[in-house]
Short mmCIF file of C-alpha atoms and ligand atoms in Angstrom, two decimals:
data_model
loop_
_atom_site.label_atom_id
_atom_site.label_comp_id
_atom_site.label_asym_id
_atom_site.label_seq_id
_atom_site.Cartn_x
_atom_site.Cartn_y
_atom_site.Cartn_z
CA MET A 1 -114.51 49.42 5.81
CA LEU A 2 -113.17 52.97 6.02
CA ILE A 3 -115.66 55.61 7.15
CA ILE A 4 -114.90 58.83 5.30
CA ASP A 5 -115.39 61.31 8.11
CA GLY A 6 -116.58 64.56 6.56
CA LYS A 7 -117.25 66.04 9.96
CA LYS A 8 -113.63 65.66 11.02
CA VAL A 9 -112.20 66.86 7.70
CA SER A 10 -114.52 69.86 7.74
CA LEU A 11 -113.30 70.77 11.24
CA ASP A 12 -109.67 70.58 10.07
CA LEU A 13 -110.59 72.74 7.08
CA LYS A 14 -112.40 75.27 9.25
CA ASN A 15 -109.30 75.65 11.42
CA GLU A 16 -107.18 76.20 8.32
CA LEU A 17 -109.69 78.72 6.96
CA LYS A 18 -109.84 80.58 10.27
CA ALA A 19 -106.07 81.07 10.14
CA SER A 20 -106.39 82.39 6.57
CA VAL A 21 -109.18 84.78 7.57
CA ASP A 22 -106.99 86.12 10.40
CA LYS A 23 -104.20 86.67 7.87
CA CYS A 24 -106.59 88.53 5.53
CA LYS A 25 -107.52 90.80 8.42
CA THR A 26 -103.88 91.52 9.26
CA ILE A 27 -103.04 92.35 5.66
CA THR A 28 -106.12 94.33 4.60
CA GLY A 29 -107.94 95.27 7.81
CA ASN A 30 -111.03 93.53 6.41
CA VAL A 31 -112.53 90.04 6.52
CA PRO A 32 -114.49 88.08 3.91
CA GLY A 33 -118.25 88.67 3.91
CA LEU A 34 -120.94 86.25 2.79
CA THR A 35 -124.53 87.35 2.22
CA ILE A 36 -127.22 84.68 2.02
CA ILE A 37 -130.66 85.38 0.58
CA ILE A 38 -133.53 83.14 1.62
CA VAL A 39 -136.98 83.62 0.11
CA GLY A 40 -139.85 82.07 2.08
CA GLN A 41 -139.84 79.86 5.14
CA ASP A 42 -139.09 76.32 4.04
CA PRO A 43 -137.89 74.69 7.30
CA ALA A 44 -135.13 72.62 5.67
CA SER A 45 -133.77 75.69 3.84
CA GLN A 46 -133.95 77.76 7.02
CA GLY A 47 -131.92 75.09 8.81
CA TYR A 48 -129.26 75.02 6.09
CA VAL A 49 -129.02 78.83 6.04
CA ARG A 50 -128.70 79.08 9.84
CA ASN A 51 -125.93 76.53 9.75
CA LYS A 52 -124.07 78.32 6.94
CA ALA A 53 -124.29 81.70 8.71
CA LYS A 54 -123.22 80.26 12.06
CA THR A 55 -120.21 78.48 10.57
CA CYS A 56 -119.15 81.66 8.79
CA LYS A 57 -119.06 83.55 12.08
CA GLU A 58 -117.15 80.73 13.79
CA ILE A 59 -114.19 81.28 11.48
CA GLY A 60 -114.26 85.06 11.73
CA MET A 61 -116.08 85.95 8.52
CA ILE A 62 -119.00 88.33 8.35
CA SER A 63 -122.28 86.67 7.43
CA THR A 64 -125.52 88.44 6.67
CA VAL A 65 -128.84 86.72 6.05
CA ILE A 66 -131.47 88.56 4.02
CA GLU A 67 -134.89 87.03 4.62
CA MET A 68 -137.45 87.86 1.94
CA PRO A 69 -141.14 86.95 2.11
CA VAL A 70 -142.51 84.01 0.14
CA GLU A 71 -144.46 86.36 -2.19
CA THR A 72 -141.28 88.26 -3.26
CA THR A 73 -141.30 89.06 -6.99
CA GLU A 74 -138.49 88.07 -9.32
CA LYS A 75 -137.80 91.77 -9.93
CA ASP A 76 -137.37 92.48 -6.20
CA LEU A 77 -135.03 89.53 -5.79
CA ILE A 78 -132.92 90.58 -8.80
CA GLU A 79 -132.66 94.15 -7.46
CA THR A 80 -131.50 92.80 -4.09
CA ILE A 81 -128.88 90.62 -5.80
CA GLU A 82 -127.67 93.52 -7.95
CA ALA A 83 -127.19 95.75 -4.92
CA LEU A 84 -125.02 93.02 -3.38
CA ASN A 85 -123.06 92.68 -6.65
CA HIS A 86 -122.02 96.31 -6.19
CA ASP A 87 -121.37 96.19 -2.43
CA PRO A 88 -117.58 96.01 -1.83
CA ALA A 89 -118.10 94.51 1.65
CA VAL A 90 -119.83 91.48 0.10
CA HIS A 91 -117.46 88.88 -1.33
CA GLY A 92 -119.87 85.99 -1.61
CA ILE A 93 -123.56 85.92 -2.55
CA LEU A 94 -125.68 82.83 -2.05
CA VAL A 95 -129.32 82.57 -3.09
CA GLN A 96 -130.72 79.61 -1.21
CA LEU A 97 -132.62 77.18 -3.46
CA PRO A 98 -135.36 76.19 -4.06
CA LEU A 99 -137.11 79.50 -4.76
CA PRO A 100 -140.88 80.06 -4.75
CA LYS A 101 -142.53 79.20 -8.07
CA GLN A 102 -143.02 82.81 -9.26
CA ILE A 103 -139.23 83.23 -9.42
CA ASP A 104 -137.22 81.56 -12.16
CA GLU A 105 -134.16 79.97 -10.56
CA PHE A 106 -132.02 80.29 -13.66
CA THR A 107 -132.79 84.03 -13.91
CA ALA A 108 -131.76 84.44 -10.26
CA THR A 109 -128.59 82.40 -10.84
CA LEU A 110 -127.66 84.58 -13.81
CA ALA A 111 -128.11 87.76 -11.74
CA VAL A 112 -125.28 86.90 -9.33
CA ASP A 113 -121.95 88.44 -10.36
CA PRO A 114 -119.82 85.39 -11.33
CA SER A 115 -116.91 86.83 -9.30
CA LYS A 116 -119.09 86.59 -6.14
CA ASP A 117 -120.88 83.35 -7.05
CA VAL A 118 -119.52 81.24 -4.20
CA ASP A 119 -122.10 78.53 -4.95
CA GLY A 120 -120.50 78.05 -8.38
CA PHE A 121 -123.93 77.85 -10.01
CA HIS A 122 -123.50 80.63 -12.60
CA PRO A 123 -122.98 79.22 -16.12
CA GLU A 124 -119.71 81.15 -16.37
CA ASN A 125 -118.33 79.24 -13.39
CA LEU A 126 -119.77 75.89 -14.46
CA GLY A 127 -118.46 76.52 -18.00
CA ARG A 128 -114.97 77.28 -16.71
CA LEU A 129 -115.11 74.07 -14.64
CA VAL A 130 -116.15 72.03 -17.69
CA MET A 131 -113.24 73.55 -19.65
CA GLY A 132 -110.79 72.66 -16.90
CA HIS A 133 -110.03 76.16 -15.57
CA LEU A 134 -110.49 75.04 -11.98
CA ASP A 135 -108.26 77.77 -10.57
CA LYS A 136 -110.23 80.48 -12.38
CA CYS A 137 -113.74 79.55 -11.31
CA PHE A 138 -115.82 78.74 -8.27
CA ILE A 139 -116.41 74.99 -8.04
CA SER A 140 -119.85 74.32 -6.59
CA CYS A 141 -119.57 73.42 -2.95
CA THR A 142 -120.82 69.84 -2.76
CA PRO A 143 -118.73 68.51 -5.68
CA TYR A 144 -115.75 70.52 -4.39
CA GLY A 145 -116.21 69.01 -0.92
CA ILE A 146 -116.27 65.50 -2.37
CA LEU A 147 -113.08 66.20 -4.33
CA GLU A 148 -111.47 67.45 -1.10
CA LEU A 149 -112.55 64.29 0.77
CA LEU A 150 -111.17 61.99 -1.94
CA GLY A 151 -107.90 63.97 -1.88
CA ARG A 152 -107.52 64.07 1.91
CA TYR A 153 -108.21 60.33 2.17
CA SER A 154 -105.68 59.68 -0.66
CA ILE A 155 -108.26 57.68 -2.59
CA GLU A 156 -106.84 56.55 -5.91
CA THR A 157 -108.92 58.12 -8.67
CA LYS A 158 -106.70 58.29 -11.77
CA GLY A 159 -108.10 56.02 -14.47
CA LYS A 160 -110.84 54.68 -12.17
CA HIS A 161 -114.43 54.33 -13.25
CA CYS A 162 -116.54 56.91 -11.44
CA VAL A 163 -120.30 56.50 -11.74
CA VAL A 164 -122.38 59.53 -10.76
CA VAL A 165 -126.04 58.79 -10.05
CA GLY A 166 -128.03 61.99 -10.53
CA ARG A 167 -127.85 64.80 -13.11
CA SER A 168 -128.99 67.82 -11.12
CA ASN A 169 -127.50 71.21 -11.79
CA LEU A 170 -126.75 71.47 -8.07
CA VAL A 171 -124.59 68.35 -7.85
CA GLY A 172 -124.62 65.67 -10.58
CA LYS A 173 -123.60 67.70 -13.62
CA ALA A 174 -120.76 69.56 -11.89
CA MET A 175 -119.64 66.42 -10.06
CA ALA A 176 -119.36 64.33 -13.22
CA ASN A 177 -117.45 67.05 -15.03
CA LEU A 178 -115.13 67.53 -12.08
CA MET A 179 -114.26 63.83 -11.90
CA LEU A 180 -113.43 63.99 -15.61
CA GLN A 181 -110.79 66.72 -15.14
CA LYS A 182 -107.06 66.06 -15.17
CA HIS A 183 -106.89 66.84 -11.45
CA GLU A 184 -105.01 64.79 -8.87
CA ALA A 185 -108.23 63.81 -7.05
CA ALA A 186 -110.11 63.14 -10.29
CA ASN A 187 -108.95 62.03 -13.79
CA CYS A 188 -111.60 59.32 -13.94
CA THR A 189 -113.58 57.58 -16.63
CA VAL A 190 -117.06 58.92 -15.88
CA THR A 191 -120.55 57.54 -16.38
CA ILE A 192 -123.68 59.50 -15.45
CA CYS A 193 -126.90 57.67 -14.55
CA HIS A 194 -130.28 59.30 -13.99
CA SER A 195 -133.98 58.67 -13.61
CA ALA A 196 -134.37 57.46 -17.21
CA THR A 197 -131.33 55.13 -17.14
CA GLN A 198 -132.34 51.55 -17.88
CA ASN A 199 -130.91 48.79 -15.71
CA ILE A 200 -129.11 51.24 -13.45
CA SER A 201 -127.42 48.53 -11.39
CA PHE A 202 -125.56 47.39 -14.56
CA TYR A 203 -123.69 50.70 -14.34
CA THR A 204 -123.44 51.13 -10.58
CA ARG A 205 -121.90 47.66 -10.25
CA GLN A 206 -119.04 48.78 -12.50
CA ALA A 207 -118.16 51.77 -10.35
CA ASP A 208 -114.83 51.97 -8.56
CA ILE A 209 -116.12 55.26 -7.16
CA LEU A 210 -119.88 55.59 -6.83
CA ILE A 211 -121.28 59.06 -6.14
CA VAL A 212 -125.00 59.14 -5.43
CA ALA A 213 -127.09 62.32 -5.54
CA ILE A 214 -130.68 61.53 -6.46
CA GLY A 215 -132.61 62.39 -3.30
CA LYS A 216 -134.20 58.96 -2.74
CA ALA A 217 -133.70 57.42 0.69
CA GLY A 218 -131.78 54.14 0.61
CA PHE A 219 -131.93 53.87 -3.21
CA ILE A 220 -128.52 52.19 -3.59
CA THR A 221 -128.53 48.72 -2.06
CA ALA A 222 -125.64 46.28 -1.51
CA ASP A 223 -126.43 44.27 -4.67
CA MET A 224 -125.85 47.43 -6.76
CA VAL A 225 -122.27 47.96 -5.53
CA LYS A 226 -119.02 46.32 -6.60
CA ALA A 227 -116.95 44.76 -3.81
CA GLY A 228 -114.31 47.27 -2.69
CA ALA A 229 -115.95 50.34 -4.24
CA VAL A 230 -115.68 53.78 -2.67
CA VAL A 231 -119.22 55.07 -2.09
CA ILE A 232 -120.02 58.76 -1.64
CA ASP A 233 -123.57 59.48 -0.46
CA VAL A 234 -124.78 63.01 -1.19
CA GLY A 235 -128.40 62.39 -0.16
CA ILE A 236 -129.97 64.11 2.82
CA ASN A 237 -133.48 62.69 3.19
CA ARG A 238 -135.79 63.27 6.13
CA ILE A 239 -137.68 60.13 7.07
CA GLU A 240 -140.30 59.90 9.79
CA ASP A 241 -139.07 58.44 13.03
CA PRO A 242 -141.42 58.67 16.01
CA THR A 243 -138.56 57.75 18.37
CA ALA A 244 -136.52 60.79 17.26
CA LYS A 245 -136.71 64.10 19.15
CA ASN A 246 -138.13 66.08 16.24
CA GLY A 247 -140.06 63.20 14.67
CA TYR A 248 -137.65 62.52 11.82
CA ARG A 249 -134.13 61.38 11.11
CA LEU A 250 -131.75 61.96 8.24
CA VAL A 251 -130.72 59.19 5.90
CA GLY A 252 -128.75 59.16 2.67
CA ASP A 253 -129.47 57.84 -0.82
CA VAL A 254 -127.44 54.74 0.05
CA ASP A 255 -128.56 51.88 2.30
CA TYR A 256 -125.69 52.37 4.74
CA GLU A 257 -126.14 49.11 6.67
CA GLY A 258 -126.14 46.92 3.58
CA VAL A 259 -123.59 48.75 1.46
CA SER A 260 -121.05 49.06 4.30
CA GLY A 261 -120.66 45.28 4.02
CA VAL A 262 -119.51 45.58 0.39
CA ALA A 263 -117.75 48.94 -0.02
CA SER A 264 -114.12 49.61 0.94
CA ALA A 265 -114.88 53.19 2.02
CA MET A 266 -118.05 55.18 2.49
CA THR A 267 -119.39 58.52 3.66
CA PRO A 268 -122.02 58.39 6.43
CA VAL A 269 -125.21 60.50 6.58
CA PRO A 270 -125.12 62.71 8.55
CA GLY A 271 -121.43 63.54 8.98
CA GLY A 272 -120.16 62.81 5.47
CA VAL A 273 -120.66 65.13 2.53
CA GLY A 274 -122.98 67.62 4.31
CA PRO A 275 -120.41 69.32 6.57
CA MET A 276 -117.99 69.50 3.64
CA THR A 277 -120.49 71.49 1.56
CA ILE A 278 -120.49 74.23 4.18
CA ALA A 279 -116.71 74.15 4.60
CA MET A 280 -116.23 74.60 0.84
CA LEU A 281 -118.69 77.49 0.81
CA LEU A 282 -116.42 79.22 3.33
CA LYS A 283 -113.36 78.29 1.27
CA ASN A 284 -114.98 79.82 -1.83
CA THR A 285 -115.85 82.98 0.11
CA LEU A 286 -112.23 83.29 1.25
CA LEU A 287 -111.07 82.67 -2.33
CA SER A 288 -113.41 85.41 -3.56
CA PHE A 289 -112.02 87.85 -0.97
CA GLN A 290 -108.45 86.99 -1.99
CA ARG A 291 -109.23 87.42 -5.69
CA LEU A 292 -111.14 90.69 -5.23
CA ASN A 293 -108.26 92.05 -3.10
CA ASN A 294 -105.54 90.74 -5.44
CA LEU A 295 -103.99 88.73 -2.59
N1 LIG B 1 -130.18 74.23 -1.71
C1 LIG B 1 -129.70 73.01 -1.38
N2 LIG B 1 -128.36 72.99 -1.45
C2 LIG B 1 -127.99 74.24 -1.82
C3 LIG B 1 -126.72 74.85 -2.05
O1 LIG B 1 -125.65 74.25 -1.94
N3 LIG B 1 -126.75 76.16 -2.40
C4 LIG B 1 -127.91 76.83 -2.56
N4 LIG B 1 -127.84 78.11 -2.93
N5 LIG B 1 -129.10 76.31 -2.35
C5 LIG B 1 -129.13 75.01 -1.99
#
């Protein structure tokens, strides 16, 4: 079985992006800038944000983290976003989700200027993706990272049956629509399964490419997978592990042990999709800089 090594691919990508950032600096005297807003102190979100900011700096971009208190009002958050929309040194704006309950996530998503929406969550970007204008939108980072992995591993996708498990706005909906596009790493027949799907294994067993993003540890077991399928595990679940240094370990939505005996290729957790999400965020920030500077 082939292990699809997202860690390695993301390192290759980061090196490529670093060279592009250097080139931007030579041409314009400036570098791409990403500003991340985090509201509250959720430890998992703080970890993700730290990692995103650190990786940005590693490739020579400017990254700024705005930490807002958990009681921040929707109005205050929108004003902060609008100031960044108008700041020419900011090329990418990311509002880390989830947000505290007094703030409507959709309202916050709508406030980000689509031309700086490096998460690809704004309906204008998702709409452009659905309509196939992939070069005129931001593709959300996790689906984009999966597309990149499939492409770099030369996985045959044209005409294949791709089953996406999960219909979240963050991953499932964009992923399914992306795999539907006439793109060289897509062009699939697509089925979407979700929490109300009856007899889910009937569908998953038909998948040539199975992409799982439902946030349930070990949900997909070997009996749910067709022999030779390519399995992409988007899940990052913390499960208690007293033997681990911090008391937990990360597992995916796929039972790795079992499914690796059936699949032809698979992404591990950690080290699969996760590092690719960050790499594509940097790629989108670079893309935004290039577009805003007419490069
Ligand atoms: N929360 C979990 N994943 C993401 C992501 O990719 N972007 C944002 N903004 N929030 C998240």
